[in-house]
Short mmCIF file of C-alpha atoms and ligand atoms in Angstrom, two decimals:
data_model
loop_
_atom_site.label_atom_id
_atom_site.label_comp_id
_atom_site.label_asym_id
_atom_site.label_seq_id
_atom_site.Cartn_x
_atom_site.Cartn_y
_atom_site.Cartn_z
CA UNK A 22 28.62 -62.82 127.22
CA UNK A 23 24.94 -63.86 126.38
CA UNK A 24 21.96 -63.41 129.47
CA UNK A 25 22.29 -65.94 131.05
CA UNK A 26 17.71 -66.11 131.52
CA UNK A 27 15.64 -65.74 128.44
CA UNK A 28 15.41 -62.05 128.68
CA UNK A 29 11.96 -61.77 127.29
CA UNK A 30 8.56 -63.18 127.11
CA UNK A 31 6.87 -61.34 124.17
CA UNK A 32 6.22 -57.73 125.90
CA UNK A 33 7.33 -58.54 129.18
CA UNK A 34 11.33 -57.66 129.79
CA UNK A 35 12.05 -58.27 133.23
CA UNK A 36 8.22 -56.93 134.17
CA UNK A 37 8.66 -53.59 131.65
CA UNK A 38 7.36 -53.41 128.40
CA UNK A 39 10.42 -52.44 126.76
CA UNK A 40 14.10 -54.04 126.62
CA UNK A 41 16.01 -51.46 129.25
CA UNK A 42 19.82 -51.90 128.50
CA UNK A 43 20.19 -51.61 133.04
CA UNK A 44 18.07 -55.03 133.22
CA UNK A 45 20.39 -56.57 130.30
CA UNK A 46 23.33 -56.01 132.79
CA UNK A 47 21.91 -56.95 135.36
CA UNK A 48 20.55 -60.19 134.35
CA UNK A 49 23.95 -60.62 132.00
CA UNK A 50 26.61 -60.19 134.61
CA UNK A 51 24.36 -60.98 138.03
CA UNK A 52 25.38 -57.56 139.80
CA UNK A 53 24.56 -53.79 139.50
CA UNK A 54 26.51 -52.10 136.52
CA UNK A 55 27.25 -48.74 136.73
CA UNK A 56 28.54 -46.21 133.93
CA UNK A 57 31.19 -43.71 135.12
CA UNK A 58 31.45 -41.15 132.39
CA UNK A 59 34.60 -39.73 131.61
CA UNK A 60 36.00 -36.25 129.48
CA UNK A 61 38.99 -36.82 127.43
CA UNK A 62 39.34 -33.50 126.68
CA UNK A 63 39.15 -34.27 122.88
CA UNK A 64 36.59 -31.64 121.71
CA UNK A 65 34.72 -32.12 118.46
CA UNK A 66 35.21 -31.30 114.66
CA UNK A 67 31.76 -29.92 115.05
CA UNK A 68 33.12 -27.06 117.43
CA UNK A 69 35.91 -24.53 116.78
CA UNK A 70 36.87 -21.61 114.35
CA UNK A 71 34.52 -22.92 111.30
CA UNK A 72 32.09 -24.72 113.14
CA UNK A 73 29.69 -23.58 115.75
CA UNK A 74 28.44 -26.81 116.76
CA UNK A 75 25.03 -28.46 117.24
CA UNK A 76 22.53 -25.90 118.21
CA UNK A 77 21.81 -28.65 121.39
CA UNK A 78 25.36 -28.89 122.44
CA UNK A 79 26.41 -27.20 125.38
CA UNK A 80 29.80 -26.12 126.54
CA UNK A 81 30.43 -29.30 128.06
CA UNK A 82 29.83 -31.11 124.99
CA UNK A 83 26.65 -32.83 126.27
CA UNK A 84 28.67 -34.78 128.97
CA UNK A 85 26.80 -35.57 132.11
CA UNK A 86 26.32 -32.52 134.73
CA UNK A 87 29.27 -32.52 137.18
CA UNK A 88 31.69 -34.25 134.79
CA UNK A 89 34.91 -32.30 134.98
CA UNK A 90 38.05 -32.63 132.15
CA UNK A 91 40.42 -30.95 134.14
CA UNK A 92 41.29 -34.19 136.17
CA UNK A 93 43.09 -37.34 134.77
CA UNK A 94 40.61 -40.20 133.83
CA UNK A 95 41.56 -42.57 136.74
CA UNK A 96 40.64 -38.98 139.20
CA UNK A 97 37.41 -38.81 137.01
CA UNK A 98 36.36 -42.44 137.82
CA UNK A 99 37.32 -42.34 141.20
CA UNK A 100 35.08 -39.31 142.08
CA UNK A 101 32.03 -40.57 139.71
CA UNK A 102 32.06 -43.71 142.21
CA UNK A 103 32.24 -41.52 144.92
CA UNK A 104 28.23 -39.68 143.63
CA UNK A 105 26.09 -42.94 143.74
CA UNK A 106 24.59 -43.45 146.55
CA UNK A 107 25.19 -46.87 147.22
CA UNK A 108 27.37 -49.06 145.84
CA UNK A 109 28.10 -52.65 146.82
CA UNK A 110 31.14 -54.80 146.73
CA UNK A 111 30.00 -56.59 143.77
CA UNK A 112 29.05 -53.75 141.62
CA UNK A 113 30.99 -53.50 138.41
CA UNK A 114 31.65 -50.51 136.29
CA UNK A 115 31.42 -49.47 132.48
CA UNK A 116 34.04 -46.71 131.78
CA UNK A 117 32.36 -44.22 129.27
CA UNK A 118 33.85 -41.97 126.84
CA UNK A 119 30.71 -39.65 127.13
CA UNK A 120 32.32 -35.93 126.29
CA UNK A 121 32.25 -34.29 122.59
CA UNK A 122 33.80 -36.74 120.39
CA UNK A 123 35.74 -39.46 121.53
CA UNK A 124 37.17 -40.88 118.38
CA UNK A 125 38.64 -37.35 117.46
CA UNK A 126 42.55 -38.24 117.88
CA UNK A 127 44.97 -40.42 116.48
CA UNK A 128 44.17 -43.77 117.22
CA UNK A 129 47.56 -44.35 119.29
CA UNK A 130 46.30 -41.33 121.51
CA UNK A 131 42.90 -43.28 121.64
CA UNK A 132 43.99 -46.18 122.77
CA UNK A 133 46.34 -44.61 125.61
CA UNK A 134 43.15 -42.99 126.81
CA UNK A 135 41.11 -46.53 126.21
CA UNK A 136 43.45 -48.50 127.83
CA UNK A 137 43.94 -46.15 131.03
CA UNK A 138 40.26 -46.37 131.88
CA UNK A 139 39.69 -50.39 131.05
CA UNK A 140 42.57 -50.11 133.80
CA UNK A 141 40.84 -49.00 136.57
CA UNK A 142 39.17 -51.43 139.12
CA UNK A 143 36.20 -53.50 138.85
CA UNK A 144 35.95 -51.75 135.38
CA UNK A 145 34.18 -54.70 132.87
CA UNK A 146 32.87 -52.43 129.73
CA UNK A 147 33.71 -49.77 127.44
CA UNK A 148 31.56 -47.17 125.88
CA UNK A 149 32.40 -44.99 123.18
CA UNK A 150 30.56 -41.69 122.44
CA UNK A 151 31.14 -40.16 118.79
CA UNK A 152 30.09 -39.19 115.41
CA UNK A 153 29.45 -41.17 112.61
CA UNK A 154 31.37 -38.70 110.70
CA UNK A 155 34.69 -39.49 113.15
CA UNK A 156 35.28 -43.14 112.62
CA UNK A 157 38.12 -44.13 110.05
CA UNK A 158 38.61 -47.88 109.75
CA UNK A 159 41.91 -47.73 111.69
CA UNK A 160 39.91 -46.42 114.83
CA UNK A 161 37.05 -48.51 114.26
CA UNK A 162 40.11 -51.50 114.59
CA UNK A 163 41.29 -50.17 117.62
CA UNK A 164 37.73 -50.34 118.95
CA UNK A 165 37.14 -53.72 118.18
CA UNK A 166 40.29 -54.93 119.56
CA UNK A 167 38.28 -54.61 123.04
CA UNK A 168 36.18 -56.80 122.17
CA UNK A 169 36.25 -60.34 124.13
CA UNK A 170 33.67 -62.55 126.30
CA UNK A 171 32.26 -60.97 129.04
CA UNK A 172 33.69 -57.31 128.05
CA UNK A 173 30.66 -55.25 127.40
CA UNK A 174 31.93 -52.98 124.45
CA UNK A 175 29.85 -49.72 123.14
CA UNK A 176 30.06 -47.74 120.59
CA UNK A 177 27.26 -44.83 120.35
CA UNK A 178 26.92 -42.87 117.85
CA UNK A 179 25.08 -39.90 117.29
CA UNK A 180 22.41 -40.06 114.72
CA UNK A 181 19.54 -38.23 115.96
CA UNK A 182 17.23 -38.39 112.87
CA UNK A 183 16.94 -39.89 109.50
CA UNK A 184 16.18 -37.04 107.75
CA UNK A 185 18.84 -34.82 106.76
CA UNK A 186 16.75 -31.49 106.76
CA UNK A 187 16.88 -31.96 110.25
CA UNK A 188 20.23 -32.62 110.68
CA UNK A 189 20.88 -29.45 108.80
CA UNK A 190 18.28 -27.82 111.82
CA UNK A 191 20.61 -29.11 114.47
CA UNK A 192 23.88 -27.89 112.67
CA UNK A 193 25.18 -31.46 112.88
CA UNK A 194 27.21 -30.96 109.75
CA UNK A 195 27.03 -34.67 108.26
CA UNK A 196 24.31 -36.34 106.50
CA UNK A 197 22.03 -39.21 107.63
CA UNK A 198 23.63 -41.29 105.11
CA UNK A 199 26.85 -40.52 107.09
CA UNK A 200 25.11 -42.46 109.75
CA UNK A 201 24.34 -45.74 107.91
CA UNK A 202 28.18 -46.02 106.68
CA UNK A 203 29.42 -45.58 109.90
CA UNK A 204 27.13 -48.16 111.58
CA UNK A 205 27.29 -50.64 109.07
CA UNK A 206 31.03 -50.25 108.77
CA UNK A 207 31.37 -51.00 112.89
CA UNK A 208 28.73 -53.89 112.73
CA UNK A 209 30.78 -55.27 110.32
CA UNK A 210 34.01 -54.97 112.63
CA UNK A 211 31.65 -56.56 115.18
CA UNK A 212 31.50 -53.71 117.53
CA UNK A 213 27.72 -53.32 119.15
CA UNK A 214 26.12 -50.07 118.20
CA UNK A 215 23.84 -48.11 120.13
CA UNK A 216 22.64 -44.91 118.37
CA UNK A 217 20.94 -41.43 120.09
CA UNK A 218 17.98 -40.10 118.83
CA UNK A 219 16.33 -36.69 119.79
CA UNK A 220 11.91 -36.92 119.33
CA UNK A 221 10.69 -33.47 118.91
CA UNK A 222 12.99 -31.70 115.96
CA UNK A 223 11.76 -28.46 115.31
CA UNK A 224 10.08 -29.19 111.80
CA UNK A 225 9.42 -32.70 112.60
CA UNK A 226 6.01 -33.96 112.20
CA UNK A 227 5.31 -37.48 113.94
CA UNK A 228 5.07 -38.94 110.31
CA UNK A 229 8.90 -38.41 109.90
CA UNK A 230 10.11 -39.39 113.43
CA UNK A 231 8.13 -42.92 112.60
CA UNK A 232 9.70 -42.71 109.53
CA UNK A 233 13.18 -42.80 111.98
CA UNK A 234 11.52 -46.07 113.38
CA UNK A 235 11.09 -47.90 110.50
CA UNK A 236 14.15 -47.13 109.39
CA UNK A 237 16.09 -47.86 113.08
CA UNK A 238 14.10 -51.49 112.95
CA UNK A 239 15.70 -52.41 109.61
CA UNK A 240 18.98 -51.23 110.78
CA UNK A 241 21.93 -53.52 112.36
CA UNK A 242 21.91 -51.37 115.70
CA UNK A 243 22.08 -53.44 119.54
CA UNK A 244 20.80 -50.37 121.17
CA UNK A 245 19.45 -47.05 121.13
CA UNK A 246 19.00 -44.11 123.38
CA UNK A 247 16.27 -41.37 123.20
CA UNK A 248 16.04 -37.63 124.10
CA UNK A 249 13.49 -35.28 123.47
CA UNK A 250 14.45 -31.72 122.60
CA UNK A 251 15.92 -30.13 125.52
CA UNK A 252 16.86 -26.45 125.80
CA UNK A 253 20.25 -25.68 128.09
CA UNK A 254 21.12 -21.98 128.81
CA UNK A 255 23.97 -21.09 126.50
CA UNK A 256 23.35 -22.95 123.69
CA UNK A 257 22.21 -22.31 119.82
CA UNK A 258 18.87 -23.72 120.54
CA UNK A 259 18.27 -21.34 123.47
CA UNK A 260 18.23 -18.13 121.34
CA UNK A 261 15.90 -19.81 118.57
CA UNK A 262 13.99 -20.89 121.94
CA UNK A 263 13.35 -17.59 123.20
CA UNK A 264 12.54 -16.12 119.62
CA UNK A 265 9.72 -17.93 119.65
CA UNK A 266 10.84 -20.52 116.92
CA UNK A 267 11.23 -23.71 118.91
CA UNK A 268 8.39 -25.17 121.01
CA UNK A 269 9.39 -28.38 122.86
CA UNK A 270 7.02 -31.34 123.43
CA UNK A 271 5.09 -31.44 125.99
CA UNK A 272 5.47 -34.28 128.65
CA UNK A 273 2.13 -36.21 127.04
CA UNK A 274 3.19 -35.44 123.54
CA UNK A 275 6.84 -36.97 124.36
CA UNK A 276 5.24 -40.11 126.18
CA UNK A 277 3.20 -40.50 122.86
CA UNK A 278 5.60 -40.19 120.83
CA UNK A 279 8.15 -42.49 122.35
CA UNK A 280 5.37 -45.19 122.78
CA UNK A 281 4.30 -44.59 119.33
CA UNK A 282 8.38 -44.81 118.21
CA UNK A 283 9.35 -48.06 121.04
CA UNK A 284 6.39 -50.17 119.18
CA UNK A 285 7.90 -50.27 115.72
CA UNK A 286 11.64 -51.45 117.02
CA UNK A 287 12.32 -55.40 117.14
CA UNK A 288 11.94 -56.53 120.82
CA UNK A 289 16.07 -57.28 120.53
CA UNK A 290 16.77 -53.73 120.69
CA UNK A 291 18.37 -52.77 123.97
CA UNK A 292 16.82 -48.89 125.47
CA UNK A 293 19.86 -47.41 126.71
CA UNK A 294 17.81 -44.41 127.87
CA UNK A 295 14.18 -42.89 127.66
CA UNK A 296 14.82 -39.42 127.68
CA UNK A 297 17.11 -36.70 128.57
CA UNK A 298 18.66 -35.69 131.56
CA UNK A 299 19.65 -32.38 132.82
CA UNK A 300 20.41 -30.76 136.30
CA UNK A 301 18.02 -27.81 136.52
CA UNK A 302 20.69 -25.25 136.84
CA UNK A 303 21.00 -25.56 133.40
CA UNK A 304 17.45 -26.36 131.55
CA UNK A 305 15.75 -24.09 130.04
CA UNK A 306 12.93 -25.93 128.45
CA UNK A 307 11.21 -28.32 128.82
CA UNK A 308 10.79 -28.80 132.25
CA UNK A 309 8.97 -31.80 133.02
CA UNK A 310 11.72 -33.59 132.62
CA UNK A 311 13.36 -32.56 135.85
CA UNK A 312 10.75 -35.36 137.27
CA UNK A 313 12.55 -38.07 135.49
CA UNK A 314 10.75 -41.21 137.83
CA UNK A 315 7.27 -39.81 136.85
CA UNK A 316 7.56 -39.33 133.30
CA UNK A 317 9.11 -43.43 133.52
CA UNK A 318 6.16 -44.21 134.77
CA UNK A 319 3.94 -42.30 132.56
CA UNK A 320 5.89 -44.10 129.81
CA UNK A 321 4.78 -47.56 131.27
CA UNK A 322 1.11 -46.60 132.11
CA UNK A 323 0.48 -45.61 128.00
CA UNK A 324 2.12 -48.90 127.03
CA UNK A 325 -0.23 -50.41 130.13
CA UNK A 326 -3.51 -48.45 128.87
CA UNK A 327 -2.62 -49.52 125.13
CA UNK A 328 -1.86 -52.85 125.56
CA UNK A 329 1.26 -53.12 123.66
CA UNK A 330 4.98 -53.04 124.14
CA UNK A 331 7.98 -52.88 122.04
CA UNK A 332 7.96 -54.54 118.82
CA UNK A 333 4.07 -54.65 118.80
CA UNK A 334 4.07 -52.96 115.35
CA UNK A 335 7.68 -54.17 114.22
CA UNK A 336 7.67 -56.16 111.00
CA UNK A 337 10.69 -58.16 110.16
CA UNK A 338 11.72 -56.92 106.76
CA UNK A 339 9.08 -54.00 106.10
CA UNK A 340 9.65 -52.09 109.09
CA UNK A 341 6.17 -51.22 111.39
CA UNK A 342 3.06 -52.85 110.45
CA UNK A 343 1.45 -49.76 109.49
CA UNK A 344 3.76 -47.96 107.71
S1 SF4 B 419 28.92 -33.72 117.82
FE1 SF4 B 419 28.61 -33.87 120.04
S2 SF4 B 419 30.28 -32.68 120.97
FE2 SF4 B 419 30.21 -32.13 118.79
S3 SF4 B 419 28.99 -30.26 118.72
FE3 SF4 B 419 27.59 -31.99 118.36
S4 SF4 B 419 26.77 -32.62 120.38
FE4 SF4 B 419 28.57 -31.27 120.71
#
């Protein structure tokens, strides 16, 4: 299903200066879409006896706060309806595959699971959490097989970082050129890609996360969703954290950044998300971003003070304008 209003006016989306992926849906299917994120309960080749997982990843395998995998998926659905606040008769639903890996089974296991939550009531999407590593062409079939007008189908995958000395930081244990296969092999199956990114790799300089940019712009990705470097008790990353040998951005450093990074994409790149998210239970570090709506609108007032938007440095074919 295309929007069905010109989404954009060069560096005006809907009155933001960015494409957000919630004012896609909105304008695409006229009604609030929500995401209710579900735990298979499939863990991650990234975890277990040989592996001890990305230094970021917390025992939850970065699912949502309050997402439990000890209920069936229809249970899980149910109660995520039940935490919004408000939710009108025509609001429609996304069911996402959000917990560790969710390509990490057979594919007639996958499709059980698939199948039970594009099911459920009022549900018109399905999003896909995994690792580029974790996507044989059989599963990236099943995938597609979702596909069909007015389904919104999603797979993300996590790709953090172009460079692979930073992917060896995070533990991630495949290669950026892992990444590119994977996406280019699901774009070819016509399945919509968003990626994540994390701004603010220990190591990192802002040279090499634009160099993520330019390569992101040139890439055949629909969406992509940031983080900054978050620290959450119990991880990897919290020991190295309180060592002394990972400093997280700062609030105006991140805002920068993520400016900086949001002007070199094409303006037909959806923004899933801005930043991370994390009950303050568990956060360690940093902790600005417990005040989610006012580092939004920080994020608008730098793109307000500079004048530009996304796509302001994007260069069809060369990637940004002054790289
Ligand atoms: S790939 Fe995902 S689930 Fe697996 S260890 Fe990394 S963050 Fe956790």
């Amino acid at each position: 299903m295309t929007p069905r209003t010109e989404p954009c006016k060069i560096g005006n989306w809907f009155g933001k200066p960015y494409f957000h992926f919630s004012d896609y849906l909105r304008d695409t299917y006229r009604c609030r879409v929500l995401k209710l994120p579900i735990n298979a309960n499939l863990s991650c080749p990234n975890r277990g006896a040989m592996n001890s997982g990305c230094i970021f990843c917390s025992e939850d395998g970065s699912a949502s706060p309050g997402i439990g995998g000890r209920t069936s998926i229809p249970e899980q659905m149910e109660s995520a309806r039940k935490n919004f606040k408000r939710i009108d008769a025509g609001t429609r639903f996304i069911a996402y595959f959000q917990a560790y890996t969710n390509t990490y089974a057979p594919p007639a296991q996958l499709k059980r699971l698939y199948d039970q939550a594009v099911r459920q009531r009022d549900v018109i999407g399905l999003m896909i959490g995994t690792r580029p590593d974790c996507l044989p062409d059989q599963t990236l079939d099943l995938i597609a097989s979702y596909q069909k007008d007015g389904f919104e189908l999603w797979l993300e995958i996590g790709m953090q970082t172009i460079h692979d000395k930073s992917l060896e930081f995070l533990r991630r244990g495949h290669s950026s050129s892992a990444t590119m296969n994977a996406v280019e092999r699901a774009v070819r199956k016509n399945i919509p890609v968003c990626v994540h990114l994390i701004l603010g790799i220990t190591g990192e300089d802002w040279k090499e996360m634009m160099d993520t940019a330019d390569a992101l712009s040139q890439m055949p990705v629909r969406g992509v969703k940031f983080h900054h470097l978050h620290v959450i008790q119990g991880t990897q990353l919290e020991k190295l954290f309180r060592a002394g040998e990972v400093k997280p951005l700062s609030q105006r450093e991140y805002v920068s950044i993520l400016c900086d990074f949001i002007e070199r994409l094409p303006s037909s790149i959806l923004i899933h998300r801005l930043m991370g998210d994390r009950e303050e239970s568990t956060l360690v570090a940093p902790r600005w971003s417990l005040n989610k709506g006012t580092v939004i609108k920080a994020i608008e007032d730098e793109f307000a003070r500079r004048g530009t938007f996304q796509g302001f440095l994007y260069n069809e074919g060369r990637g940004s304008i002054d790289g």
